[in-house]
Every structure is written in C-alpha cells, then in structure tokens.
GROMACS .gro file of C-alpha atoms in nm:
model
  213
    1GLU     CA    1   0.000   0.000   0.000
    2LYS     CA    2   0.283   0.237   0.083
    3GLY     CA    3   0.450   0.157  -0.248
    4LEU     CA    4   0.132   0.218  -0.449
    5LEU     CA    5   0.076   0.549  -0.274
    6TYR     CA    6   0.437   0.652  -0.322
    7CYS     CA    7   0.436   0.573  -0.694
    8GLY     CA    8   0.086   0.691  -0.775
    9GLY     CA    9  -0.057   0.366  -0.906
   10LYS     CA   10   0.005   0.000  -0.972
   11GLU     CA   11   0.169   0.031  -1.315
   12LYS     CA   12   0.419   0.291  -1.195
   13TYR     CA   13   0.486   0.091  -0.881
   14ILE     CA   14   0.570  -0.223  -1.082
   15GLU     CA   15   0.794  -0.014  -1.307
   16VAL     CA   16   0.983   0.133  -1.011
   17LEU     CA   17   1.006  -0.207  -0.842
   18LYS     CA   18   1.154  -0.363  -1.156
   19LEU     CA   19   1.402  -0.079  -1.189
   20SER     CA   20   1.503  -0.121  -0.824
   21CYS     CA   21   1.552  -0.495  -0.867
   22ASP     CA   22   1.763  -0.434  -1.177
   23THR     CA   23   1.973  -0.189  -0.976
   24ILE     CA   24   2.033  -0.453  -0.710
   25LYS     CA   25   2.145  -0.698  -0.978
   26ASP     CA   26   2.384  -0.436  -1.117
   27ASN     CA   27   2.527  -0.381  -0.768
   28GLN     CA   28   2.549  -0.749  -0.678
   29GLU     CA   29   2.904  -0.806  -0.802
   30GLN     CA   30   3.028  -0.493  -0.630
   31VAL     CA   31   2.860  -0.590  -0.301
   32GLU     CA   32   3.013  -0.939  -0.318
   33GLU     CA   33   3.355  -0.795  -0.401
   34LEU     CA   34   3.343  -0.555  -0.105
   35PHE     CA   35   3.240  -0.845   0.121
   36GLN     CA   36   3.531  -1.059   0.005
   37GLN     CA   37   3.770  -0.766   0.055
   38ASN     CA   38   3.647  -0.715   0.415
   39ASN     CA   39   3.574  -0.356   0.311
   40TRP     CA   40   3.294  -0.325   0.564
   41GLU     CA   41   3.262   0.053   0.551
   42GLU     CA   42   3.180   0.077   0.179
   43TYR     CA   43   2.985  -0.251   0.196
   44THR     CA   44   2.760  -0.114   0.472
   45ILE     CA   45   2.702   0.214   0.286
   46MET     CA   46   2.601   0.033  -0.032
   47VAL     CA   47   2.374  -0.220   0.137
   48HIS     CA   48   2.213   0.050   0.353
   49GLY     CA   49   2.134   0.242   0.034
   50ILE     CA   50   1.970  -0.065  -0.117
   51LYS     CA   51   1.767  -0.123   0.199
   52SER     CA   52   1.648   0.240   0.211
   53SER     CA   53   1.547   0.232  -0.156
   54MET     CA   54   1.345  -0.086  -0.107
   55LEU     CA   55   1.176   0.049   0.204
   56SER     CA   56   1.084   0.378   0.038
   57ILE     CA   57   0.877   0.203  -0.229
   58GLY     CA   58   0.716  -0.035   0.017
   59ALA     CA   59   0.913  -0.345  -0.084
   60VAL     CA   60   0.934  -0.462   0.276
   61LYS     CA   61   1.053  -0.817   0.200
   62LEU     CA   62   1.338  -0.691  -0.017
   63SER     CA   63   1.428  -0.436   0.248
   64GLY     CA   64   1.435  -0.718   0.502
   65LEU     CA   65   1.677  -0.912   0.282
   66ALA     CA   66   1.899  -0.604   0.258
   67LYS     CA   67   1.887  -0.578   0.639
   68GLN     CA   68   2.017  -0.935   0.656
   69LEU     CA   69   2.303  -0.828   0.428
   70GLU     CA   70   2.383  -0.547   0.671
   71MET     CA   71   2.400  -0.802   0.952
   72ALA     CA   72   2.629  -1.016   0.738
   73GLY     CA   73   2.861  -0.717   0.715
   74LYS     CA   74   2.871  -0.692   1.095
   75GLU     CA   75   2.935  -1.065   1.119
   76GLY     CA   76   3.213  -1.027   0.863
   77LYS     CA   77   3.396  -0.791   1.098
   78ILE     CA   78   3.349  -1.037   1.383
   79ASN     CA   79   3.490  -1.323   1.173
   80TYR     CA   80   3.790  -1.107   1.078
   81ILE     CA   81   3.869  -1.053   1.446
   82LEU     CA   82   3.818  -1.419   1.540
   83GLU     CA   83   4.032  -1.541   1.250
   84THR     CA   84   4.312  -1.299   1.341
   85PHE     CA   85   4.332  -1.446   1.690
   86TRP     CA   86   4.329  -1.809   1.572
   87GLN     CA   87   4.588  -1.742   1.301
   88ASN     CA   88   4.823  -1.603   1.566
   89GLY     CA   89   4.796  -1.890   1.813
   90PHE     CA   90   4.518  -1.761   2.039
   91GLU     CA   91   4.166  -1.891   2.100
   92ALA     CA   92   3.872  -1.658   2.038
   93TYR     CA   93   3.495  -1.706   2.050
   94CYS     CA   94   3.170  -1.518   2.025
   95VAL     CA   95   3.006  -1.571   2.360
   96GLY     CA   96   2.701  -1.503   2.573
   97GLY     CA   97   2.378  -1.339   2.463
   98SER     CA   98   2.461  -1.326   2.092
   99ILE     CA   99   2.507  -1.703   2.074
  100ARG     CA  100   2.203  -1.768   2.294
  101ASP     CA  101   1.988  -1.551   2.066
  102SER     CA  102   2.128  -1.708   1.750
  103VAL     CA  103   2.040  -2.056   1.879
  104MET     CA  104   1.688  -1.931   1.956
  105GLY     CA  105   1.651  -1.775   1.610
  106ILE     CA  106   1.647  -1.419   1.746
  107PRO     CA  107   1.833  -1.156   1.538
  108THR     CA  108   2.123  -1.002   1.727
  109GLY     CA  109   2.356  -0.714   1.655
  110ASP     CA  110   2.544  -0.718   1.984
  111TRP     CA  111   2.844  -0.952   1.951
  112ASP     CA  112   3.091  -0.998   2.236
  113ILE     CA  113   3.422  -1.176   2.188
  114THR     CA  114   3.626  -1.359   2.450
  115THR     CA  115   3.985  -1.466   2.393
  116SER     CA  116   4.284  -1.638   2.552
  117ALA     CA  117   4.497  -1.337   2.450
  118LEU     CA  118   4.587  -1.090   2.722
  119PRO     CA  119   4.473  -0.728   2.666
  120GLU     CA  120   4.823  -0.618   2.566
  121GLU     CA  121   4.848  -0.911   2.322
  122THR     CA  122   4.512  -0.813   2.171
  123LYS     CA  123   4.629  -0.455   2.129
  124GLU     CA  124   4.948  -0.572   1.960
  125LEU     CA  125   4.756  -0.797   1.718
  126PHE     CA  126   4.524  -0.515   1.615
  127LYS     CA  127   4.767  -0.225   1.631
  128SER     CA  128   4.660  -0.122   1.280
  129GLU     CA  129   4.310  -0.056   1.420
  130LYS     CA  130   4.202   0.202   1.675
  131ILE     CA  131   4.182   0.044   2.022
  132ILE     CA  132   3.998   0.180   2.328
  133ASP     CA  133   4.070   0.054   2.680
  134THR     CA  134   3.701   0.008   2.756
  135GLY     CA  135   3.755  -0.181   3.080
  136ILE     CA  136   4.121  -0.271   3.080
  137LYS     CA  137   4.110  -0.352   3.454
  138HIS     CA  138   3.869  -0.635   3.375
  139GLY     CA  139   4.043  -0.737   3.053
  140THR     CA  140   3.816  -0.559   2.804
  141VAL     CA  141   3.927  -0.352   2.506
  142SER     CA  142   3.722  -0.228   2.213
  143ILE     CA  143   3.846  -0.268   1.857
  144ILE     CA  144   3.715   0.009   1.634
  145LYS     CA  145   3.648  -0.138   1.291
  146ASP     CA  146   3.488   0.092   1.032
  147HIS     CA  147   3.363   0.328   1.307
  148GLU     CA  148   3.207   0.044   1.506
  149ALA     CA  149   3.328  -0.071   1.849
  150ILE     CA  150   3.360  -0.447   1.907
  151GLU     CA  151   3.436  -0.550   2.264
  152VAL     CA  152   3.700  -0.817   2.327
  153THR     CA  153   3.759  -0.956   2.676
  154THR     CA  154   4.033  -1.189   2.797
  155PHE     CA  155   3.929  -1.521   2.957
  156ARG     CA  156   3.907  -1.442   3.327
  157ILE     CA  157   3.815  -1.566   3.673
  158ASP     CA  158   3.618  -1.318   3.881
  159GLY     CA  159   3.673  -1.227   4.243
  160GLN     CA  160   3.396  -1.130   4.483
  161TYR     CA  161   3.102  -0.915   4.370
  162SER     CA  162   3.039  -0.660   4.644
  163ASP     CA  163   2.781  -0.471   4.431
  164ASN     CA  164   2.635  -0.786   4.268
  165ARG     CA  165   2.747  -0.659   3.928
  166HIS     CA  166   3.119  -0.579   3.910
  167PRO     CA  167   3.392  -0.804   4.053
  168GLU     CA  168   3.634  -0.641   4.295
  169ASN     CA  169   3.922  -0.809   4.112
  170VAL     CA  170   3.984  -1.051   3.827
  171SER     CA  171   4.260  -1.289   3.727
  172PHE     CA  172   4.323  -1.382   3.366
  173THR     CA  173   4.332  -1.741   3.245
  174ARG     CA  174   4.404  -1.926   2.919
  175ASN     CA  175   4.118  -2.170   2.989
  176LEU     CA  176   3.784  -2.103   2.819
  177ASN     CA  177   3.581  -2.312   3.064
  178GLU     CA  178   3.715  -2.115   3.360
  179ASP     CA  179   3.575  -1.803   3.193
  180LEU     CA  180   3.239  -1.962   3.109
  181LYS     CA  181   3.190  -2.091   3.465
  182ARG     CA  182   3.170  -1.736   3.602
  183ARG     CA  183   2.870  -1.637   3.387
  184ASP     CA  184   2.525  -1.576   3.531
  185PHE     CA  185   2.308  -1.836   3.353
  186THR     CA  186   2.387  -2.161   3.171
  187VAL     CA  187   2.211  -2.024   2.860
  188ASN     CA  188   2.475  -1.750   2.852
  189THR     CA  189   2.771  -1.988   2.870
  190LEU     CA  190   2.748  -2.088   2.503
  191ALA     CA  191   3.050  -1.998   2.290
  192TYR     CA  192   3.112  -2.029   1.918
  193SER     CA  193   3.387  -2.001   1.660
  194GLU     CA  194   3.414  -2.141   1.309
  195LYS     CA  195   3.725  -2.325   1.426
  196THR     CA  196   3.548  -2.522   1.699
  197GLY     CA  197   3.177  -2.497   1.631
  198LEU     CA  198   2.941  -2.453   1.927
  199VAL     CA  199   3.099  -2.498   2.270
  200ASP     CA  200   2.855  -2.600   2.546
  201PHE     CA  201   3.031  -2.708   2.866
  202HIS     CA  202   2.733  -2.634   3.092
  203ASN     CA  203   2.429  -2.774   2.906
  204GLY     CA  204   2.307  -2.431   2.801
  205LEU     CA  205   2.164  -2.572   2.478
  206SER     CA  206   1.941  -2.824   2.655
  207ASP     CA  207   1.828  -2.553   2.898
  208ILE     CA  208   1.724  -2.337   2.605
  209GLU     CA  209   1.536  -2.630   2.448
  210ASN     CA  210   1.366  -2.702   2.784
  211LYS     CA  211   1.301  -2.331   2.850
  212THR     CA  212   1.487  -2.356   3.181
  213ILE     CA  213   1.676  -2.071   3.346
   0.00000   0.00000   0.00000
C-alpha cells in the first residue's frame, strides 16, 4: 500500500520495483567484491542504500533481505577478528547473549568476543586498528572497525562481587571453561567459533530447548 501510494498507481509501482531490482542486480558483483575484501565501511554504505530504496517504495521483504546483508557485514567484521586471533595462536569465540539468541533464532547485533589473548596481546595484534581501553582492569578492550566498536575480553576468573554486578578483582586465564563458569546463567555460557563450532560445557543448549533458566 505504501508503495502504491508513493508511486501513484500499480503500473508505476511495478515499473519502479523492476528498476530497483535491476539496480540490485547491477550492484550485486560490487557488493560481493566488497564483502570478500572485508571492506565493511563501503559494503555497509552500499547495502544500507539498497535497503532504504526498497523500504521507500514499500518493498518490505526486499528491504528485510537487505537488512540481513547489513548483519552479514557486521558478522564479517566479527569473523575477521576471530580469524586474526586463531591465526596467531590464540583462541577466540563469540560468547554469551549473541550465541544464545542465534540458537533461539532471534536476530542479534550485539556480539561480544572472549579470547585467551591478554589485553596487551590483543592490542598488539590489532595495532593497525584504533583500540579503546574500555575496561582494561577487567580485561576488556574495544576494537574500532569501520567506526564500530567491538568489545574483546580476555578469559578471566572473577573475584567477589560486592555490588552484585562488578567483581572487585579478576585474574586472567588461558582456559575457556574457567571463563564460562563465572557467567550468570547456563544459557549464557554458550560460545562459538568457526574453528570449533558450538561450545557448550554447561548444558546451556538443553536448557534453552527445555526453557529452563
């Protein structure tokens, strides 16, 4: 209905829709090339333009597909970071809510990474990128990739929580399970990397299936 109103009638709407689809086809090779190059900034700009064009003429389904492409761009940045760690002898995983939501089929844009690399090792690996010491005391730094901050935290063991939220002290570890054990719910202990697949030391997957917290 929005598309028909926007274009002033069915015939014009179909004409504009066809033109838009042809434009997407023309841009397809360039979008794929930018994805393969890990050029996430230009990729995101192009895909966002496609999404906005589709939405403006009421092509909601096509706009939704373009939104999925935008998410793929975000995931591409995540994979770049994970692969960099693994290629340099460190473990690295997406962890927590993003994996829980993915298992449940819920779209997520908030990806957290945990790694066996110490904060200073992370900063050395990504010295070509801008790095922010987001919570260096607790092992967290943010890698700025194409103007987007991605948090990376070293595997850690937490001390006491006097405020029920922030540990008074932490100690770093090279053991993933030690890090996962400190998390609040079993459904948030899931970790994933392409190298290992899904890691589920604490039966978080079965708790999700059984709707148990």
